[in-house]
């Protein structure tokens, strides 16, 4: 009899803890999201947002599994999932390789001007409904990263060729005819690029 009461008490404590986590977690989540939405977009720490969102997603899963059906748990899950769904777009828009031409493409894709000044916040972007253009935005961001990689490779090739000297020799006895001499170094640079 004593053991069953202890089990009952443990179950009750678990339910109370889950309900506390549900209410407190929901309030904390709302505060976090409000902070993120008001923060200047360029200062958002996307990795920290992803970690926090994953933590809350796990919390919601545990709450829903441990509590009887109620209205608050699915609402909490929906709020977490909404932000979770925005993270790929936030990550894409925070890509350091995005240049002016990419931002122009993004503006064209969403059909609105993005003013990247003082009021440039996550809330501002959510109001522009940029999440509806997730595929286009992530594609443009991927292109920006690929272009940056190609530009870096091109820069390396250019710097190698800028420092490469060609040895020019007179061809036999002719005064105005020249040939390349000692092209081994040039061949090495050519193969490396």
mmCIF file of C-alpha atoms in Angstrom:
data_model
loop_
_atom_site.group_PDB
_atom_site.id
_atom_site.type_symbol
_atom_site.label_atom_id
_atom_site.label_comp_id
_atom_site.label_asym_id
_atom_site.label_seq_id
_atom_site.Cartn_x
_atom_site.Cartn_y
_atom_site.Cartn_z
ATOM 1 C CA UNK A 1 0.000 0.000 0.000
ATOM 2 C CA UNK A 2 2.856 2.357 0.908
ATOM 3 C CA UNK A 3 4.617 1.616 -2.390
ATOM 4 C CA UNK A 4 1.524 2.422 -4.492
ATOM 5 C CA UNK A 5 1.094 5.759 -2.686
ATOM 6 C CA UNK A 6 4.736 6.582 -3.374
ATOM 7 C CA UNK A 7 4.241 5.741 -7.037
ATOM 8 C CA UNK A 8 1.092 7.873 -7.095
ATOM 9 C CA UNK A 9 2.943 10.740 -5.474
ATOM 10 C CA UNK A 10 5.805 10.416 -7.981
ATOM 11 C CA UNK A 11 3.340 10.455 -10.877
ATOM 12 C CA UNK A 12 1.588 13.472 -9.416
ATOM 13 C CA UNK A 13 4.906 15.298 -8.953
ATOM 14 C CA UNK A 14 5.849 14.501 -12.548
ATOM 15 C CA UNK A 15 2.535 15.896 -13.783
ATOM 16 C CA UNK A 16 2.945 19.050 -11.672
ATOM 17 C CA UNK A 17 6.490 19.495 -13.021
ATOM 18 C CA UNK A 18 5.288 19.055 -16.599
ATOM 19 C CA UNK A 19 2.477 21.572 -16.080
ATOM 20 C CA UNK A 20 4.920 24.009 -14.511
ATOM 21 C CA UNK A 21 7.288 23.527 -17.449
ATOM 22 C CA UNK A 22 4.391 24.064 -19.835
ATOM 23 C CA UNK A 23 3.298 27.361 -18.308
ATOM 24 C CA UNK A 24 6.744 28.684 -17.478
ATOM 25 C CA UNK A 25 8.206 27.462 -20.767
ATOM 26 C CA UNK A 26 5.421 29.084 -22.759
ATOM 27 C CA UNK A 27 5.922 32.425 -20.998
ATOM 28 C CA UNK A 28 9.717 32.235 -21.347
ATOM 29 C CA UNK A 29 9.359 31.331 -25.028
ATOM 30 C CA UNK A 30 7.136 34.350 -25.664
ATOM 31 C CA UNK A 31 9.728 36.597 -24.016
ATOM 32 C CA UNK A 32 12.553 35.070 -26.055
ATOM 33 C CA UNK A 33 10.685 35.440 -29.341
ATOM 34 C CA UNK A 34 9.773 39.017 -28.506
ATOM 35 C CA UNK A 35 13.457 39.770 -27.841
ATOM 36 C CA UNK A 36 14.533 38.107 -31.088
ATOM 37 C CA UNK A 37 11.906 39.971 -33.081
ATOM 38 C CA UNK A 38 13.011 43.333 -31.685
ATOM 39 C CA UNK A 39 16.748 42.762 -32.028
ATOM 40 C CA UNK A 40 18.615 44.190 -35.034
ATOM 41 C CA UNK A 41 18.761 41.380 -37.570
ATOM 42 C CA UNK A 42 22.527 41.565 -38.081
ATOM 43 C CA UNK A 43 23.127 40.979 -34.368
ATOM 44 C CA UNK A 44 21.000 37.825 -34.110
ATOM 45 C CA UNK A 45 23.016 34.801 -33.043
ATOM 46 C CA UNK A 46 21.506 32.137 -35.274
ATOM 47 C CA UNK A 47 23.334 29.205 -33.659
ATOM 48 C CA UNK A 48 22.093 30.223 -30.215
ATOM 49 C CA UNK A 49 18.576 30.595 -31.629
ATOM 50 C CA UNK A 50 18.797 27.107 -33.127
ATOM 51 C CA UNK A 51 20.030 25.584 -29.862
ATOM 52 C CA UNK A 52 17.351 27.339 -27.815
ATOM 53 C CA UNK A 53 14.628 26.367 -30.262
ATOM 54 C CA UNK A 54 15.779 22.734 -30.206
ATOM 55 C CA UNK A 55 15.698 22.792 -26.391
ATOM 56 C CA UNK A 56 12.149 24.142 -26.351
ATOM 57 C CA UNK A 57 11.058 21.712 -29.067
ATOM 58 C CA UNK A 58 12.319 18.844 -26.920
ATOM 59 C CA UNK A 59 10.541 20.328 -23.895
ATOM 60 C CA UNK A 60 7.239 20.561 -25.792
ATOM 61 C CA UNK A 61 7.585 16.973 -26.997
ATOM 62 C CA UNK A 62 8.134 15.766 -23.436
ATOM 63 C CA UNK A 63 5.206 17.841 -22.147
ATOM 64 C CA UNK A 64 2.802 16.581 -24.811
ATOM 65 C CA UNK A 65 3.845 12.995 -24.223
ATOM 66 C CA UNK A 66 3.542 13.250 -20.430
ATOM 67 C CA UNK A 67 0.350 15.273 -20.002
ATOM 68 C CA UNK A 68 -3.215 14.427 -20.897
ATOM 69 C CA UNK A 69 -4.536 16.292 -23.960
ATOM 70 C CA UNK A 70 -5.011 20.009 -23.338
ATOM 71 C CA UNK A 71 -5.203 23.227 -25.354
ATOM 72 C CA UNK A 72 -2.019 24.912 -24.172
ATOM 73 C CA UNK A 73 0.531 22.247 -25.143
ATOM 74 C CA UNK A 74 -0.367 22.217 -28.880
ATOM 75 C CA UNK A 75 -0.442 26.033 -28.885
ATOM 76 C CA UNK A 76 3.026 26.061 -27.305
ATOM 77 C CA UNK A 77 4.233 23.528 -29.885
ATOM 78 C CA UNK A 78 2.825 25.651 -32.717
ATOM 79 C CA UNK A 79 4.678 28.732 -31.439
ATOM 80 C CA UNK A 80 7.962 26.820 -31.216
ATOM 81 C CA UNK A 81 7.437 25.221 -34.629
ATOM 82 C CA UNK A 82 6.689 28.615 -36.185
ATOM 83 C CA UNK A 83 10.082 29.979 -35.137
ATOM 84 C CA UNK A 84 11.749 26.677 -35.947
ATOM 85 C CA UNK A 85 10.419 27.029 -39.484
ATOM 86 C CA UNK A 86 11.899 30.519 -39.820
ATOM 87 C CA UNK A 87 15.429 29.502 -38.859
ATOM 88 C CA UNK A 88 16.538 28.305 -42.325
ATOM 89 C CA UNK A 89 15.495 31.674 -43.771
ATOM 90 C CA UNK A 90 17.183 33.562 -40.934
ATOM 91 C CA UNK A 91 20.344 31.520 -41.550
ATOM 92 C CA UNK A 92 20.141 32.217 -45.293
ATOM 93 C CA UNK A 93 19.648 35.956 -44.779
ATOM 94 C CA UNK A 94 22.527 36.116 -42.292
ATOM 95 C CA UNK A 95 24.909 34.665 -44.886
ATOM 96 C CA UNK A 96 28.001 36.888 -44.839
ATOM 97 C CA UNK A 97 28.480 36.252 -48.555
ATOM 98 C CA UNK A 98 25.288 38.097 -49.516
ATOM 99 C CA UNK A 99 26.193 41.192 -51.504
ATOM 100 C CA UNK A 100 24.082 44.037 -52.837
ATOM 101 C CA UNK A 101 23.170 42.134 -55.987
ATOM 102 C CA UNK A 102 21.909 39.230 -53.886
ATOM 103 C CA UNK A 103 19.793 41.510 -51.712
ATOM 104 C CA UNK A 104 18.302 42.951 -54.905
ATOM 105 C CA UNK A 105 17.380 39.429 -56.022
ATOM 106 C CA UNK A 106 15.827 38.723 -52.615
ATOM 107 C CA UNK A 107 13.793 41.934 -52.786
ATOM 108 C CA UNK A 108 12.657 40.987 -56.274
ATOM 109 C CA UNK A 109 11.670 37.503 -55.071
ATOM 110 C CA UNK A 110 9.588 38.767 -52.142
ATOM 111 C CA UNK A 111 8.194 41.757 -54.013
ATOM 112 C CA UNK A 112 9.146 44.240 -51.304
ATOM 113 C CA UNK A 113 12.021 46.521 -50.445
ATOM 114 C CA UNK A 114 14.193 45.491 -47.528
ATOM 115 C CA UNK A 115 15.598 48.495 -45.699
ATOM 116 C CA UNK A 116 18.703 47.273 -43.896
ATOM 117 C CA UNK A 117 18.970 50.114 -41.420
ATOM 118 C CA UNK A 118 17.945 50.709 -37.823
ATOM 119 C CA UNK A 119 14.543 49.008 -38.072
ATOM 120 C CA UNK A 120 15.946 45.907 -39.773
ATOM 121 C CA UNK A 121 14.745 43.275 -37.303
ATOM 122 C CA UNK A 122 13.409 39.750 -37.389
ATOM 123 C CA UNK A 123 9.977 41.206 -36.649
ATOM 124 C CA UNK A 124 10.301 43.474 -39.698
ATOM 125 C CA UNK A 125 11.152 40.476 -41.885
ATOM 126 C CA UNK A 126 8.287 38.432 -40.452
ATOM 127 C CA UNK A 127 5.927 41.312 -41.266
ATOM 128 C CA UNK A 128 7.231 41.199 -44.851
ATOM 129 C CA UNK A 129 6.292 37.488 -44.829
ATOM 130 C CA UNK A 130 9.747 36.476 -46.078
ATOM 131 C CA UNK A 131 9.128 32.931 -44.833
ATOM 132 C CA UNK A 132 6.737 32.429 -47.745
ATOM 133 C CA UNK A 133 9.755 32.806 -50.041
ATOM 134 C CA UNK A 134 11.979 30.336 -48.203
ATOM 135 C CA UNK A 135 13.009 28.381 -51.313
ATOM 136 C CA UNK A 136 13.946 31.473 -53.326
ATOM 137 C CA UNK A 137 15.853 33.037 -50.426
ATOM 138 C CA UNK A 138 17.820 29.885 -49.594
ATOM 139 C CA UNK A 139 18.629 29.430 -53.295
ATOM 140 C CA UNK A 140 19.971 33.001 -53.547
ATOM 141 C CA UNK A 141 21.978 32.501 -50.348
ATOM 142 C CA UNK A 142 23.457 29.262 -51.689
ATOM 143 C CA UNK A 143 24.388 31.033 -54.925
ATOM 144 C CA UNK A 144 26.094 33.778 -52.904
ATOM 145 C CA UNK A 145 28.178 31.193 -51.042
ATOM 146 C CA UNK A 146 29.126 29.416 -54.263
ATOM 147 C CA UNK A 147 30.028 32.714 -55.945
ATOM 148 C CA UNK A 148 32.202 33.685 -52.979
ATOM 149 C CA UNK A 149 34.004 30.349 -53.205
ATOM 150 C CA UNK A 150 34.628 30.831 -56.929
ATOM 151 C CA UNK A 151 35.819 34.408 -56.361
ATOM 152 C CA UNK A 152 38.255 33.172 -53.718
ATOM 153 C CA UNK A 153 39.602 30.490 -56.063
ATOM 154 C CA UNK A 154 39.917 33.032 -58.880
ATOM 155 C CA UNK A 155 41.786 35.388 -56.570
ATOM 156 C CA UNK A 156 44.277 32.650 -55.712
ATOM 157 C CA UNK A 157 44.820 31.838 -59.395
ATOM 158 C CA UNK A 158 45.282 35.518 -60.219
ATOM 159 C CA UNK A 159 47.816 36.033 -57.438
ATOM 160 C CA UNK A 160 49.825 33.011 -58.632
ATOM 161 C CA UNK A 161 49.898 34.302 -62.192
ATOM 162 C CA UNK A 162 50.741 37.864 -61.133
ATOM 163 C CA UNK A 163 53.939 36.628 -59.522
ATOM 164 C CA UNK A 164 54.900 34.302 -62.354
ATOM 165 C CA UNK A 165 57.630 35.559 -64.639
ATOM 166 C CA UNK A 166 58.056 34.382 -68.187
ATOM 167 C CA UNK A 167 61.602 34.095 -69.445
ATOM 168 C CA UNK A 168 61.777 35.446 -72.991
ATOM 169 C CA UNK A 169 64.757 34.564 -75.188
ATOM 170 C CA UNK A 170 65.800 35.710 -78.630
ATOM 171 C CA UNK A 171 65.098 33.133 -81.279
ATOM 172 C CA UNK A 172 68.401 32.204 -82.884
ATOM 173 C CA UNK A 173 69.898 35.242 -84.551
ATOM 174 C CA UNK A 174 66.620 37.064 -85.271
ATOM 175 C CA UNK A 175 66.256 40.451 -83.568
ATOM 176 C CA UNK A 176 62.464 40.701 -83.540
ATOM 177 C CA UNK A 177 61.543 37.075 -82.842
ATOM 178 C CA UNK A 178 61.319 35.749 -79.298
ATOM 179 C CA UNK A 179 60.460 32.454 -77.637
ATOM 180 C CA UNK A 180 59.648 31.361 -74.108
ATOM 181 C CA UNK A 181 62.558 29.778 -72.328
ATOM 182 C CA UNK A 182 62.591 27.740 -69.104
ATOM 183 C CA UNK A 183 58.864 27.077 -68.935
ATOM 184 C CA UNK A 184 59.057 24.504 -66.135
ATOM 185 C CA UNK A 185 57.971 27.048 -63.496
ATOM 186 C CA UNK A 186 55.127 28.214 -65.735
ATOM 187 C CA UNK A 187 53.968 24.616 -66.235
ATOM 188 C CA UNK A 188 53.919 24.050 -62.467
ATOM 189 C CA UNK A 189 51.821 27.197 -61.929
ATOM 190 C CA UNK A 190 49.514 26.170 -64.782
ATOM 191 C CA UNK A 191 48.985 22.711 -63.282
ATOM 192 C CA UNK A 192 48.358 24.176 -59.822
ATOM 193 C CA UNK A 193 45.725 26.554 -61.109
#
